[in-house]
């Protein structure tokens, strides 16, 4: 069986290459009979995005041989409390500390996202890659960042996962996508942890993820209405950021973690 990578990126004020600002993106991995509906759903996401109407949308559909696809079990999910942005940031720094990342580096990562990580002060299209020990940003293009692709739930597993988590109120496509991405990133050699919150103005929750602690949700990491968000992949011992990014393109399908919560 073949799979298809479906990727979308949308920008306003010109294409990404022309310096337009990033509106929305998506990268999925679906069976052949789901390609058309996935293209439609990603184009709808772009054209109806709360950050505004894009004037550039790029959609790429590309075959992926079945032998190349690896399965991974979803990270276990947990949640920490926070009632304000300051508390949320402190919780993120604390969790990163448990993972051996210094307060200085963790705070630098939080500030980098909060202040607008792209050179124009806005959100990036991809992630910051940060040296976990020095805090140095390693991505070669700080507007684009490093983008993860070819990642999805196994088609038979996603509905079951939604049923599993409906009672805890997290059965959403956004969280399913974030959990899939975080699982892949934290399984990629060289990753120590990931920090994320959305750039979508109406979504203020985020997470810290790691192979050790799983996917740890934090209810508030930015003020309502803020268009600033992003991701930091903390790395240690990678040979080059190009090789690391290539590893993040390896096709992965998620299965449910057996004993969650
Ligand atoms: N690869 C690398 N970076 C990405 C990717 C990707 N495939 N997709 C998004 N990003 C980066 C990019 O800088 C975006 O601006 C930023 O992340 C935010 O993306 O459990 O919705 O899709 O409730 O807006 C977290 C869910 C949701 C927390 C995160 O991010 C929870 C979200 P968004
Ligand atoms: Mg996006
Ligand atoms: Mg997304
Ligand atoms: Mg977004």
Tab-separated table of C-alpha atoms and ligand atoms in Angstrom:
chain	number	residue	atom	x	y	z
A	1	UNK	CA	0.000	0.000	0.000
A	2	UNK	CA	1.137	3.495	-0.814
A	3	UNK	CA	0.727	6.552	1.312
A	4	UNK	CA	0.570	10.164	0.270
A	5	UNK	CA	2.192	13.114	1.948
A	6	UNK	CA	-0.122	16.156	1.754
A	7	UNK	CA	1.416	19.480	2.754
A	8	UNK	CA	-0.063	22.963	2.809
A	9	UNK	CA	1.450	26.349	3.632
A	10	UNK	CA	-0.293	29.690	3.357
A	11	UNK	CA	0.997	33.254	3.653
A	12	UNK	CA	-0.266	36.824	3.347
A	13	UNK	CA	1.551	39.777	1.833
A	14	UNK	CA	3.263	37.556	-0.719
A	15	UNK	CA	4.544	34.007	-0.632
A	16	UNK	CA	6.846	32.816	2.150
A	17	UNK	CA	9.772	33.161	-0.265
A	18	UNK	CA	8.808	36.779	-0.961
A	19	UNK	CA	8.737	37.547	2.756
A	20	UNK	CA	4.984	37.193	3.277
A	21	UNK	CA	3.803	36.420	6.807
A	22	UNK	CA	2.919	32.858	7.656
A	23	UNK	CA	-0.817	32.208	8.103
A	24	UNK	CA	-1.212	28.461	8.367
A	25	UNK	CA	0.371	25.156	7.529
A	26	UNK	CA	-0.333	21.470	7.725
A	27	UNK	CA	1.447	18.249	6.933
A	28	UNK	CA	-0.337	14.935	6.833
A	29	UNK	CA	0.165	11.371	5.601
A	30	UNK	CA	-2.912	9.617	4.228
A	31	UNK	CA	-4.013	6.621	2.134
A	32	UNK	CA	-4.711	7.254	-1.557
A	33	UNK	CA	-8.504	7.399	-1.115
A	34	UNK	CA	-8.147	10.232	1.436
A	35	UNK	CA	-5.905	12.520	-0.622
A	36	UNK	CA	-8.658	14.582	-2.222
A	37	UNK	CA	-10.555	15.238	1.006
A	38	UNK	CA	-7.329	16.061	2.859
A	39	UNK	CA	-6.379	18.615	0.185
A	40	UNK	CA	-9.819	20.167	0.568
A	41	UNK	CA	-9.614	20.247	4.339
A	42	UNK	CA	-6.147	21.863	4.363
A	43	UNK	CA	-7.158	24.458	1.747
A	44	UNK	CA	-10.226	25.251	3.851
A	45	UNK	CA	-8.006	25.643	6.917
A	46	UNK	CA	-5.871	28.144	4.993
A	47	UNK	CA	-8.723	30.127	3.434
A	48	UNK	CA	-10.731	30.472	6.660
A	49	UNK	CA	-7.846	31.049	9.090
A	50	UNK	CA	-8.383	33.453	11.977
A	51	UNK	CA	-5.060	35.188	11.162
A	52	UNK	CA	-6.647	36.455	7.944
A	53	UNK	CA	-7.113	35.468	4.337
A	54	UNK	CA	-3.913	34.309	2.691
A	55	UNK	CA	-2.939	35.465	-0.767
A	56	UNK	CA	-0.587	32.557	-1.311
A	57	UNK	CA	-1.390	28.881	-0.723
A	58	UNK	CA	0.926	26.055	-1.726
A	59	UNK	CA	-0.302	22.446	-1.652
A	60	UNK	CA	2.040	19.526	-2.343
A	61	UNK	CA	0.904	15.922	-2.808
A	62	UNK	CA	3.625	13.307	-2.956
A	63	UNK	CA	3.654	9.514	-2.862
A	64	UNK	CA	5.411	7.713	0.005
A	65	UNK	CA	6.245	4.008	-0.346
A	66	UNK	CA	4.747	1.802	2.382
A	67	UNK	CA	8.174	0.374	3.316
A	68	UNK	CA	9.328	3.839	4.328
A	69	UNK	CA	6.557	4.313	6.905
A	70	UNK	CA	7.290	3.660	10.581
A	71	UNK	CA	4.733	3.321	13.403
A	72	UNK	CA	5.176	5.027	16.751
A	73	UNK	CA	3.015	4.878	19.893
A	74	UNK	CA	1.629	8.268	20.913
A	75	UNK	CA	3.310	9.937	23.876
A	76	UNK	CA	1.346	9.703	27.136
A	77	UNK	CA	-0.575	12.897	27.933
A	78	UNK	CA	-0.606	14.750	31.236
A	79	UNK	CA	-1.446	18.265	32.351
A	80	UNK	CA	-0.024	20.866	34.736
A	81	UNK	CA	-1.974	23.770	36.194
A	82	UNK	CA	-1.406	27.440	35.352
A	83	UNK	CA	-3.763	30.402	35.704
A	84	UNK	CA	-1.803	33.138	33.968
A	85	UNK	CA	0.745	33.519	31.203
A	86	UNK	CA	3.468	34.109	33.825
A	87	UNK	CA	2.538	30.898	35.649
A	88	UNK	CA	2.392	28.997	32.362
A	89	UNK	CA	5.862	30.185	31.406
A	90	UNK	CA	7.193	29.279	34.875
A	91	UNK	CA	5.713	25.788	34.583
A	92	UNK	CA	7.323	25.336	31.164
A	93	UNK	CA	10.718	26.424	32.520
A	94	UNK	CA	10.291	24.056	35.480
A	95	UNK	CA	9.491	21.044	33.270
A	96	UNK	CA	12.403	21.862	30.968
A	97	UNK	CA	14.578	22.024	34.100
A	98	UNK	CA	13.485	18.485	35.024
A	99	UNK	CA	14.823	17.493	31.608
A	100	UNK	CA	18.253	18.983	32.269
A	101	UNK	CA	17.763	22.291	30.460
A	102	UNK	CA	19.066	25.257	32.445
A	103	UNK	CA	16.803	28.085	33.551
A	104	UNK	CA	18.706	30.506	31.276
A	105	UNK	CA	18.225	28.387	28.164
A	106	UNK	CA	14.587	27.569	29.004
A	107	UNK	CA	13.789	31.253	29.592
A	108	UNK	CA	15.522	32.185	26.360
A	109	UNK	CA	13.300	29.708	24.505
A	110	UNK	CA	10.132	31.042	26.135
A	111	UNK	CA	11.134	34.643	25.318
A	112	UNK	CA	12.052	33.736	21.750
A	113	UNK	CA	8.530	32.472	21.077
A	114	UNK	CA	6.791	35.170	23.134
A	115	UNK	CA	8.576	38.054	21.444
A	116	UNK	CA	7.949	36.807	17.893
A	117	UNK	CA	10.635	34.391	16.743
A	118	UNK	CA	10.854	35.458	13.067
A	119	UNK	CA	13.218	38.242	11.935
A	120	UNK	CA	10.190	40.517	11.307
A	121	UNK	CA	8.984	39.908	14.871
A	122	UNK	CA	6.134	37.627	13.786
A	123	UNK	CA	5.609	33.883	13.945
A	124	UNK	CA	7.776	31.461	12.015
A	125	UNK	CA	6.604	28.858	9.547
A	126	UNK	CA	8.606	26.111	11.272
A	127	UNK	CA	10.463	25.553	14.497
A	128	UNK	CA	13.472	27.055	16.210
A	129	UNK	CA	16.213	24.468	16.721
A	130	UNK	CA	18.002	25.382	19.948
A	131	UNK	CA	21.172	23.921	21.411
A	132	UNK	CA	19.931	22.527	24.747
A	133	UNK	CA	23.153	23.480	26.521
A	134	UNK	CA	24.072	26.875	25.076
A	135	UNK	CA	20.726	28.258	23.878
A	136	UNK	CA	22.207	28.967	20.465
A	137	UNK	CA	19.686	28.986	17.618
A	138	UNK	CA	20.843	26.550	14.959
A	139	UNK	CA	18.226	26.839	12.200
A	140	UNK	CA	19.755	28.368	9.073
A	141	UNK	CA	16.661	30.367	8.029
A	142	UNK	CA	15.024	32.031	11.015
A	143	UNK	CA	11.832	32.944	9.129
A	144	UNK	CA	11.237	29.416	7.900
A	145	UNK	CA	12.730	27.402	10.739
A	146	UNK	CA	12.720	23.636	10.534
A	147	UNK	CA	9.516	21.997	9.420
A	148	UNK	CA	8.319	18.480	10.277
A	149	UNK	CA	6.385	16.647	7.538
A	150	UNK	CA	4.907	13.205	6.691
A	151	UNK	CA	3.263	12.672	10.037
A	152	UNK	CA	-0.225	11.480	10.895
A	153	UNK	CA	-2.348	9.092	12.876
A	154	UNK	CA	-2.856	5.634	11.458
A	155	UNK	CA	-6.308	5.982	9.825
A	156	UNK	CA	-7.826	3.200	11.950
A	157	UNK	CA	-6.486	4.654	15.183
A	158	UNK	CA	-7.582	8.283	15.066
A	159	UNK	CA	-11.316	7.742	15.638
A	160	UNK	CA	-10.559	5.368	18.494
A	161	UNK	CA	-8.206	7.941	20.024
A	162	UNK	CA	-10.945	10.583	19.806
A	163	UNK	CA	-13.248	8.217	21.721
A	164	UNK	CA	-10.524	7.559	24.312
A	165	UNK	CA	-9.990	11.232	25.087
A	166	UNK	CA	-13.466	12.686	24.537
A	167	UNK	CA	-14.209	12.553	28.266
A	168	UNK	CA	-11.167	14.710	29.075
A	169	UNK	CA	-12.164	17.266	26.426
A	170	UNK	CA	-9.183	17.025	24.113
A	171	UNK	CA	-10.697	15.222	21.113
A	172	UNK	CA	-9.720	17.868	18.573
A	173	UNK	CA	-7.845	17.773	15.290
A	174	UNK	CA	-5.471	20.439	16.630
A	175	UNK	CA	-4.424	18.315	19.609
A	176	UNK	CA	-4.290	15.108	17.549
A	177	UNK	CA	-1.900	16.860	15.135
A	178	UNK	CA	0.181	18.363	17.940
A	179	UNK	CA	0.493	15.000	19.714
A	180	UNK	CA	1.541	13.330	16.454
A	181	UNK	CA	4.155	15.988	15.746
A	182	UNK	CA	5.495	15.952	19.312
A	183	UNK	CA	5.730	12.151	19.310
A	184	UNK	CA	7.761	12.188	16.126
A	185	UNK	CA	10.017	15.056	17.197
A	186	UNK	CA	10.777	13.562	20.611
A	187	UNK	CA	11.592	10.165	19.036
A	188	UNK	CA	14.036	11.755	16.597
A	189	UNK	CA	17.638	11.225	17.751
A	190	UNK	CA	19.164	14.421	19.115
A	191	UNK	CA	15.913	15.855	20.513
A	192	UNK	CA	15.927	16.580	24.251
A	193	UNK	CA	12.518	18.297	24.432
A	194	UNK	CA	9.999	20.408	22.552
A	195	UNK	CA	8.223	23.575	23.715
A	196	UNK	CA	5.141	24.733	21.781
A	197	UNK	CA	2.249	27.095	21.749
A	198	UNK	CA	0.066	28.137	18.846
A	199	UNK	CA	0.311	31.373	16.880
A	200	UNK	CA	-3.475	31.243	16.366
A	201	UNK	CA	-4.947	34.209	18.323
A	202	UNK	CA	-7.789	32.149	19.824
A	203	UNK	CA	-5.677	29.282	21.187
A	204	UNK	CA	-3.533	29.891	24.262
A	205	UNK	CA	-2.611	26.377	25.478
A	206	UNK	CA	0.606	24.604	24.661
A	207	UNK	CA	2.921	21.885	25.873
A	208	UNK	CA	6.356	20.654	26.723
A	209	UNK	CA	7.076	17.215	25.265
A	210	UNK	CA	9.892	14.760	25.791
A	211	UNK	CA	10.460	11.015	25.466
A	212	UNK	CA	10.936	10.903	29.256
A	213	UNK	CA	7.922	12.911	30.482
A	214	UNK	CA	5.535	12.550	27.531
A	215	UNK	CA	3.225	15.310	26.301
A	216	UNK	CA	2.675	17.715	29.190
A	217	UNK	CA	-0.098	20.216	28.501
A	218	UNK	CA	-0.007	23.728	29.931
A	219	UNK	CA	-3.355	25.577	29.797
A	220	UNK	CA	-2.079	29.096	29.174
A	221	UNK	CA	1.166	30.271	27.606
A	222	UNK	CA	0.097	33.536	25.938
A	223	UNK	CA	-2.609	36.195	26.148
A	224	UNK	CA	-5.852	35.725	24.212
A	225	UNK	CA	-5.662	37.455	20.835
A	226	UNK	CA	-1.900	37.226	20.467
A	227	UNK	CA	-0.703	36.159	16.995
A	228	UNK	CA	2.650	35.047	18.423
A	229	UNK	CA	3.455	31.398	18.961
A	230	UNK	CA	5.915	28.822	17.787
A	231	UNK	CA	7.971	25.788	18.572
A	232	UNK	CA	11.441	25.188	19.962
A	233	UNK	CA	13.143	21.832	19.422
A	234	UNK	CA	15.930	21.533	22.026
A	235	UNK	CA	18.752	19.388	20.660
A	236	UNK	CA	21.995	17.890	21.896
A	237	UNK	CA	24.695	16.099	19.883
A	238	UNK	CA	23.239	16.452	16.385
A	239	UNK	CA	25.787	16.300	13.546
A	240	UNK	CA	24.112	19.081	11.557
A	241	UNK	CA	20.786	20.851	11.486
A	242	UNK	CA	20.330	19.672	7.864
A	243	UNK	CA	20.631	16.007	8.890
A	244	UNK	CA	18.321	16.646	11.844
A	245	UNK	CA	15.712	18.247	9.576
A	246	UNK	CA	16.004	15.342	7.157
A	247	UNK	CA	15.267	12.915	9.997
A	248	UNK	CA	12.146	14.990	10.770
A	249	UNK	CA	10.855	14.192	7.240
A	250	UNK	CA	10.853	10.404	7.791
A	251	UNK	CA	7.263	9.147	7.324
A	252	UNK	CA	5.587	8.228	10.635
A	253	UNK	CA	2.099	6.996	11.538
A	254	UNK	CA	0.911	7.136	15.124
A	255	UNK	CA	-0.789	4.424	17.094
A	256	UNK	CA	-2.514	4.874	20.439
A	257	UNK	CA	-0.407	4.682	23.557
A	258	UNK	CA	-1.762	1.666	25.428
A	259	UNK	CA	-2.183	2.820	29.001
A	260	UNK	CA	-2.775	6.504	28.907
A	261	UNK	CA	-3.382	8.599	31.977
B	1	LIG	N1	7.007	21.648	11.831
B	1	LIG	C1	7.680	22.561	12.558
B	1	LIG	N2	7.085	23.606	13.155
B	1	LIG	C2	5.758	23.732	13.013
B	1	LIG	C3	4.980	22.804	12.283
B	1	LIG	C4	5.666	21.719	11.664
B	1	LIG	N3	5.025	20.798	10.952
B	1	LIG	N4	3.678	23.205	12.325
B	1	LIG	C5	3.655	24.324	13.064
B	1	LIG	N5	4.909	24.662	13.470
B	1	LIG	C6	5.312	25.826	14.279
B	1	LIG	C7	5.205	27.132	13.509
B	1	LIG	O1	6.190	28.013	14.004
B	1	LIG	C8	3.830	27.634	13.884
B	1	LIG	O2	3.772	29.033	13.813
B	1	LIG	C9	3.743	27.163	15.335
B	1	LIG	O3	4.448	25.924	15.375
B	1	LIG	C10	2.349	26.980	15.836
B	1	LIG	O4	1.644	26.126	14.948
B	1	LIG	O5	-2.626	20.134	23.936
B	1	LIG	O6	-1.925	24.639	16.979
B	1	LIG	O7	-0.311	24.831	14.189
B	1	LIG	O8	-3.986	21.868	23.853
B	1	LIG	O9	-0.636	27.105	15.313
B	1	LIG	C11	-0.893	22.848	20.726
B	1	LIG	C12	-1.979	22.059	21.408
B	1	LIG	C13	-1.390	23.347	19.390
B	1	LIG	C14	-1.794	22.134	22.906
B	1	LIG	C15	-0.290	24.011	18.646
B	1	LIG	O10	0.250	25.130	16.639
B	1	LIG	C16	-2.881	21.320	23.629
B	1	LIG	C17	-0.753	24.613	17.343
B	1	LIG	P1	0.122	25.821	15.199
B	2	LIG	MG1	-0.045	25.983	11.428
B	3	LIG	MG1	-0.467	22.928	13.147
B	4	LIG	MG1	-0.968	28.390	13.689
